[in-house]
Coordinates of C-alpha atoms and ligand atoms in Angstrom, one line a residue:
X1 CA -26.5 -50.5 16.2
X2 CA -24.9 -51.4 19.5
X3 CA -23.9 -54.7 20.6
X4 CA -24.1 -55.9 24.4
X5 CA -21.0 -54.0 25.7
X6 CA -22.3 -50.3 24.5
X7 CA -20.1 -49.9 21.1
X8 CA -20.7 -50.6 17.8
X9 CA -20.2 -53.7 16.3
X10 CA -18.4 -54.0 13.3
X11 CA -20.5 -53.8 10.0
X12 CA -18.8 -56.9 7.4
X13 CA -20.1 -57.4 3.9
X14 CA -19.4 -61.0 2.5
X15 CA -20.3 -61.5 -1.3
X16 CA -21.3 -64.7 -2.3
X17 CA -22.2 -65.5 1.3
X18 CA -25.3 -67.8 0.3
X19 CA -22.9 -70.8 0.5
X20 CA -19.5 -72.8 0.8
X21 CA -16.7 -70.4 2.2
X22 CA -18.4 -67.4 2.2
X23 CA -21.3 -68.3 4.1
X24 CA -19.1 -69.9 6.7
X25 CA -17.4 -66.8 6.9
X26 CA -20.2 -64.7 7.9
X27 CA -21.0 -67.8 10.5
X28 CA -17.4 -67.1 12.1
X29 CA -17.6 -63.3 11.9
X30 CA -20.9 -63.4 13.4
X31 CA -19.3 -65.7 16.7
X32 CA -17.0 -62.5 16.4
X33 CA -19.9 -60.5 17.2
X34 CA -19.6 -58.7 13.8
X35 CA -23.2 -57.2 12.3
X36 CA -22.8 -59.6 8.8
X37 CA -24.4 -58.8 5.6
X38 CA -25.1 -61.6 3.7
X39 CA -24.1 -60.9 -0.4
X40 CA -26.0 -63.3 -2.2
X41 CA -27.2 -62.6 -6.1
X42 CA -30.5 -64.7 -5.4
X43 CA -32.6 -63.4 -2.6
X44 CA -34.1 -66.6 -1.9
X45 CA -31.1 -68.2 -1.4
X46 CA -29.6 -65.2 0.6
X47 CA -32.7 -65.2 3.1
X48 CA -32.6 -68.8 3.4
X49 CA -28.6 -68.3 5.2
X50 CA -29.6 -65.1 6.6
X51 CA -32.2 -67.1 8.5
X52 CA -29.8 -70.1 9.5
X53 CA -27.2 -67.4 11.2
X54 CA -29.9 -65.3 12.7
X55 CA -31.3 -69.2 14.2
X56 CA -27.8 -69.2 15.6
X57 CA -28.1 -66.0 17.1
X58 CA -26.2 -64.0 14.6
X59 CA -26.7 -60.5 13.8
X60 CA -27.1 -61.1 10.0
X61 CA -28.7 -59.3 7.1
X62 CA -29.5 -60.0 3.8
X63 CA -27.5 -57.5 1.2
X64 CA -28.9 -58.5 -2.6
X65 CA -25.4 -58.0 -4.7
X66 CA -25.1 -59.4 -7.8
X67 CA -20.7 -58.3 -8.4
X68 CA -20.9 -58.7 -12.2
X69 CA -24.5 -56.2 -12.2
X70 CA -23.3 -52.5 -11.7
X71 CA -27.1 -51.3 -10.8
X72 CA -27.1 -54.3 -8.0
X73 CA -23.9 -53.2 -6.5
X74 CA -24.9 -49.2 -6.4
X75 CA -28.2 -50.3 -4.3
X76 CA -26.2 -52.5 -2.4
X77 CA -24.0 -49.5 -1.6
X78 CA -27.2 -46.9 -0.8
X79 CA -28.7 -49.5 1.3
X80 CA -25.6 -50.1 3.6
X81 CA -25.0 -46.3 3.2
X82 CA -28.2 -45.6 4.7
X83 CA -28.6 -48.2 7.9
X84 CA -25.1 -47.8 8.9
X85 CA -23.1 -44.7 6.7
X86 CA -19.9 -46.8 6.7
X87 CA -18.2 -50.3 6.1
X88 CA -15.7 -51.9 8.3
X89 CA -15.0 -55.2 6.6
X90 CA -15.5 -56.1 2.7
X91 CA -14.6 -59.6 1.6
X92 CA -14.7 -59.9 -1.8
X93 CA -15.2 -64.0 -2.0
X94 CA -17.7 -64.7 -4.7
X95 CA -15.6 -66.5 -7.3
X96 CA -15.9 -68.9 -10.3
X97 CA -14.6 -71.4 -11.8
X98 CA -15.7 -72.5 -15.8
X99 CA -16.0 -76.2 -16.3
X100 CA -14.4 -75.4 -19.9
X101 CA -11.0 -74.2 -18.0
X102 CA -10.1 -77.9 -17.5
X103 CA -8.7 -78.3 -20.6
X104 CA -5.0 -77.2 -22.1
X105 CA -4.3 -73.9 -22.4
X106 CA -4.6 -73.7 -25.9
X107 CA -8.1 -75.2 -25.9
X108 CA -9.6 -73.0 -23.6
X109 CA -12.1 -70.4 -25.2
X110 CA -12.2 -67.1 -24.8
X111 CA -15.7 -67.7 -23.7
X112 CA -14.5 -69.1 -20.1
X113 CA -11.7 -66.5 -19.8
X114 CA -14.4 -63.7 -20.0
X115 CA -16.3 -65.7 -17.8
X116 CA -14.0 -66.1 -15.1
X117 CA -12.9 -62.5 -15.4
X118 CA -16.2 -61.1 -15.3
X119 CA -17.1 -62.1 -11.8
X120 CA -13.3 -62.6 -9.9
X121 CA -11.9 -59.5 -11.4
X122 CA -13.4 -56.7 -13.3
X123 CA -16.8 -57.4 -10.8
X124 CA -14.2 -57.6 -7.6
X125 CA -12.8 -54.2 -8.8
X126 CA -16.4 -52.6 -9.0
X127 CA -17.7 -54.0 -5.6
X128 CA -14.3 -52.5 -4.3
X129 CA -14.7 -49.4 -5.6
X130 CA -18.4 -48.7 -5.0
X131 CA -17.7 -49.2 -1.2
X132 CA -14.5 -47.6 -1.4
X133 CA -15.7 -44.4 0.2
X134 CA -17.8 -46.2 2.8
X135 CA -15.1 -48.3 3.9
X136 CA -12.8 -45.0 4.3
X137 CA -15.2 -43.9 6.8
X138 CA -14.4 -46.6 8.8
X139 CA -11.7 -46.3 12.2
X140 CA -10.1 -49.0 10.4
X141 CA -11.3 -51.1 7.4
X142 CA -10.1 -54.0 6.2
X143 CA -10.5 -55.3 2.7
X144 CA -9.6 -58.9 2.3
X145 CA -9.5 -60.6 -1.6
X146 CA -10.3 -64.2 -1.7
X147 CA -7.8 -65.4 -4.3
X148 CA -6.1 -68.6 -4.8
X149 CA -2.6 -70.5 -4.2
X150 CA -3.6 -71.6 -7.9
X151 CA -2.7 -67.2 -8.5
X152 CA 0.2 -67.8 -7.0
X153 CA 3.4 -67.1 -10.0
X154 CA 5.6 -68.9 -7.8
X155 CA 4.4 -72.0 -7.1
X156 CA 3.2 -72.5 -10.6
X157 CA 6.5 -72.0 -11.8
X158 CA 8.5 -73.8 -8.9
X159 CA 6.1 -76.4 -9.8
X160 CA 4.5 -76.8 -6.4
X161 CA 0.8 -76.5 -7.2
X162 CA 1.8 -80.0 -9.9
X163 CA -0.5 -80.7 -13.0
X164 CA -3.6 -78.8 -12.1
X165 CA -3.8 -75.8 -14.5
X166 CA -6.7 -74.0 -15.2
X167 CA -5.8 -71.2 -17.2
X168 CA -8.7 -68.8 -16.7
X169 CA -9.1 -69.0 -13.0
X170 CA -5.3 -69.2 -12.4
X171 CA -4.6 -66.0 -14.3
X172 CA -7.8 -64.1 -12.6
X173 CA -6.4 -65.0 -9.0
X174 CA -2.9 -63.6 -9.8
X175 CA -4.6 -60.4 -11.2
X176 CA -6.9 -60.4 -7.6
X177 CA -3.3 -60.6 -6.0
X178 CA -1.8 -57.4 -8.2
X179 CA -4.7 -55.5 -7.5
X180 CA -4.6 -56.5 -4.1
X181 CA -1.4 -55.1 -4.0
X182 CA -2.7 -51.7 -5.8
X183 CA -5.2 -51.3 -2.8
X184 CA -3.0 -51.9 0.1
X185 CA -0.7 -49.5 -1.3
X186 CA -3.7 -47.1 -1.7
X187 CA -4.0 -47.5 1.9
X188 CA -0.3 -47.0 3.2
X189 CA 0.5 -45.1 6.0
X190 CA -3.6 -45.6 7.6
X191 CA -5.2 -47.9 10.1
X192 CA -7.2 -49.6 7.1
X193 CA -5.8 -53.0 5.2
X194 CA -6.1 -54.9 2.2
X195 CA -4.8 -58.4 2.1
X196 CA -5.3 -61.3 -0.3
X197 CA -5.9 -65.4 0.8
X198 CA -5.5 -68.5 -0.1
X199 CA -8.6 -70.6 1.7
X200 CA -7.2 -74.3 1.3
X201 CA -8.3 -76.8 -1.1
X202 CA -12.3 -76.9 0.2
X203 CA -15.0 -79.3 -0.2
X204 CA -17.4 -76.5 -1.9
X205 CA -19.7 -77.0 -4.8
X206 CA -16.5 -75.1 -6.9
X207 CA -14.3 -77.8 -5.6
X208 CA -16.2 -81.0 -5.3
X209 CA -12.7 -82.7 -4.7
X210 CA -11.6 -80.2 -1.9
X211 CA -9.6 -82.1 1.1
X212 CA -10.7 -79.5 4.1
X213 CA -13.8 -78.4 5.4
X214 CA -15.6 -74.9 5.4
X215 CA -14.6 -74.6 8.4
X216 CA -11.1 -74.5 8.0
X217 CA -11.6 -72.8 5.2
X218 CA -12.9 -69.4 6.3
X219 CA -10.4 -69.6 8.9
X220 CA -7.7 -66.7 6.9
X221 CA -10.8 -64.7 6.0
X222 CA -11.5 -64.0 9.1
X223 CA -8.0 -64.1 10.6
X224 CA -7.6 -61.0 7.8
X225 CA -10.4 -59.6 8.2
X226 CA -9.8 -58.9 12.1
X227 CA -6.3 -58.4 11.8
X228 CA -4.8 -55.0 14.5
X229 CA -4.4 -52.1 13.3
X230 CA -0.4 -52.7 12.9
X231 CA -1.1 -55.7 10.8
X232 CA 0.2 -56.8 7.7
X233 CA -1.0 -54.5 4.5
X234 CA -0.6 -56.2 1.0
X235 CA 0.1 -59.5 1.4
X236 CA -0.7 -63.0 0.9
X237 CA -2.1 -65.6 3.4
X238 CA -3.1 -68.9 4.3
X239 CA -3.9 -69.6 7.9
X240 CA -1.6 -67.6 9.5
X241 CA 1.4 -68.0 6.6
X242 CA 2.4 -66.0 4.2
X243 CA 2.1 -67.6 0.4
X244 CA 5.0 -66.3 -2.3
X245 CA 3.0 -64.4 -5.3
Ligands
LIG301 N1 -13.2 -74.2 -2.7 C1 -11.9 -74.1 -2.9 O1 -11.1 -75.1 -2.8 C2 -11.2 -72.7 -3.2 C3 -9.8 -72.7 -3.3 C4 -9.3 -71.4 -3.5 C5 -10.0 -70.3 -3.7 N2 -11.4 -70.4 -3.6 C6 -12.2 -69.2 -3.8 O2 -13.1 -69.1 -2.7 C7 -14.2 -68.3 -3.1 C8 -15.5 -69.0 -2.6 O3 -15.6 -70.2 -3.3 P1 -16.4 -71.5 -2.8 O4 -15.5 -72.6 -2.9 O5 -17.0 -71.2 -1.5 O6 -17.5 -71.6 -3.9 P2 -19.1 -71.9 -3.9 O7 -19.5 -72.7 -2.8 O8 -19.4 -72.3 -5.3 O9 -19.7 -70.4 -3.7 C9 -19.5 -69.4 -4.7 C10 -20.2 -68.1 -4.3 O10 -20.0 -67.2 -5.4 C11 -21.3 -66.9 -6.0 N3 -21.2 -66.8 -7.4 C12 -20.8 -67.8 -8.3 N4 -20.8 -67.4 -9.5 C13 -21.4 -66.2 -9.5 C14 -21.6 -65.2 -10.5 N5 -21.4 -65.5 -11.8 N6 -22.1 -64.0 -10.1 C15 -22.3 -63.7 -8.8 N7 -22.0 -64.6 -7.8 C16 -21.6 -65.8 -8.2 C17 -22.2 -68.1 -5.6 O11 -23.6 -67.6 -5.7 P3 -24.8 -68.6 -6.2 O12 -25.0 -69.6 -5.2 O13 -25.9 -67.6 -6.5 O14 -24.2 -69.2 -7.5 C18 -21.7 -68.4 -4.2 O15 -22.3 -67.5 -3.3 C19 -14.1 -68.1 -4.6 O16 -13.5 -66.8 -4.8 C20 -13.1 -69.2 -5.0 O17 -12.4 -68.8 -6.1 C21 -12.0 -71.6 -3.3

């Protein structure tokens, strides 16, 4: 597919795009002139922000990918094979948080840690390696993890991120920021990148209390997701800042 100047846009795959960081992320690529597919889990929902962008004039498709669903991600992976035999960009971002985290760490069932790790790890490794290949075919991929300052060892223990501890999810993001780390090295020495973000405490349906907009908060998804080719490789960010592990 070409875009207006003659080349070929740039083919980005955002999971859980249907809404809240994700979806804005697909918006911004799309200004970008990126070809977006949409990951959603539900195809009504998908199709319903697949039709907002494409009223906005972005070049946006539907992708059905449910991450924690192995036979969803593998047609997901022959369909983008098929209409465009690569990926450039692959932003893991669908993420959860279990209402049963918010307790002490002691309470917490095991039932919420699985939960959590279903979806923002063990289904983030499978999405990542099912488009592995097709994003090795690219001039220059870029693989960005949406994690969590709440992953971050650091400013747990330094106390910066305070009282809020959610066991579960805070655990699950600093295992999305080692295997970031895995990746990147993976890809050392090549034009490709893998890099991990923080997207700000956001007013999503995950964070009803968030303090910045959607907006803002797709800004260091996109920031990593069109980052040059001498970029950084196996890091952490937040809009334009590099966050300890
Ligand atoms: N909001 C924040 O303040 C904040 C801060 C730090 C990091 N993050 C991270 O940012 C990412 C996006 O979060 P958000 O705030 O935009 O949340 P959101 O508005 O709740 O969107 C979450 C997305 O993930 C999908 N999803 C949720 N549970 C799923 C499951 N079990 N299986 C498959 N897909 C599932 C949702 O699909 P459905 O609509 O089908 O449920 C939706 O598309 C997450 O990785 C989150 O951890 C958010």
């Amino acid at each position: 597919m070409n875009n207006l100047e003659g080349y070929m846009a740039k083919i980005a795959l955002i999971t859980g795009a249907n809404k809240g960081i994700g979806f804005e992320t697909a918006r911004q690529l799309g200004q970008k002139g990126f070809t977006v597919l949409v990951g959603a889990r539900d195809r009504q929902r998908g199709q319903k922000a697949v039709d907002i962008l494409i009223s906005e004039k972005i070049n946006a498709q539907l992708i059905e990918i449910d991450p924690s669903n192995s036979d969803s991600i593998q047609k997901a992976v022959t369909a983008v094979e098929s209409q465009f035999g690569l990926l450039d960009v692959l932003i893991n971002n669908a993420g959860t948080m279990s209402q049963a985290d918010h307790a002490s760490p002691a309470s917490v069932p095991l039932t919420a840690f699985r939960e959590t790790y279903e979806l923002n790890v063990f289904a983030l490794h499978e999405v990542t390696k099912a488009f592995w290949d097709l994003l090795n075919k690219s001039n220059a991929a870029r693989l960005v993890n949406v994690s969590s300052a709440l992953g971050s060892l650091t400013l747990h223990s330094n106390g910066s991120m305070g009282d809020f501890k959610v066991i579960a999810y805070d655990s699950s993001k600093a295992a999305v920021n080692m295997m970031t780390i895995h990746y990147a090295y993976q890809w050392k020495g090549t034009p490709h990148k893998a890099n991990t973000i923080h997207p700000g405490s956001v007013k999503t349906d995950l964070n009803i209390n968030g303090e910045i907009t959607v907006e803002e908060g797709a800004k260091t998804s996109v920031e990593l997701a069109t980052i040059a080719n001498d970029g950084p490789n196996g890091k952490f960010f937040h809009l334009g800042k590099e966050l300890p592990w």
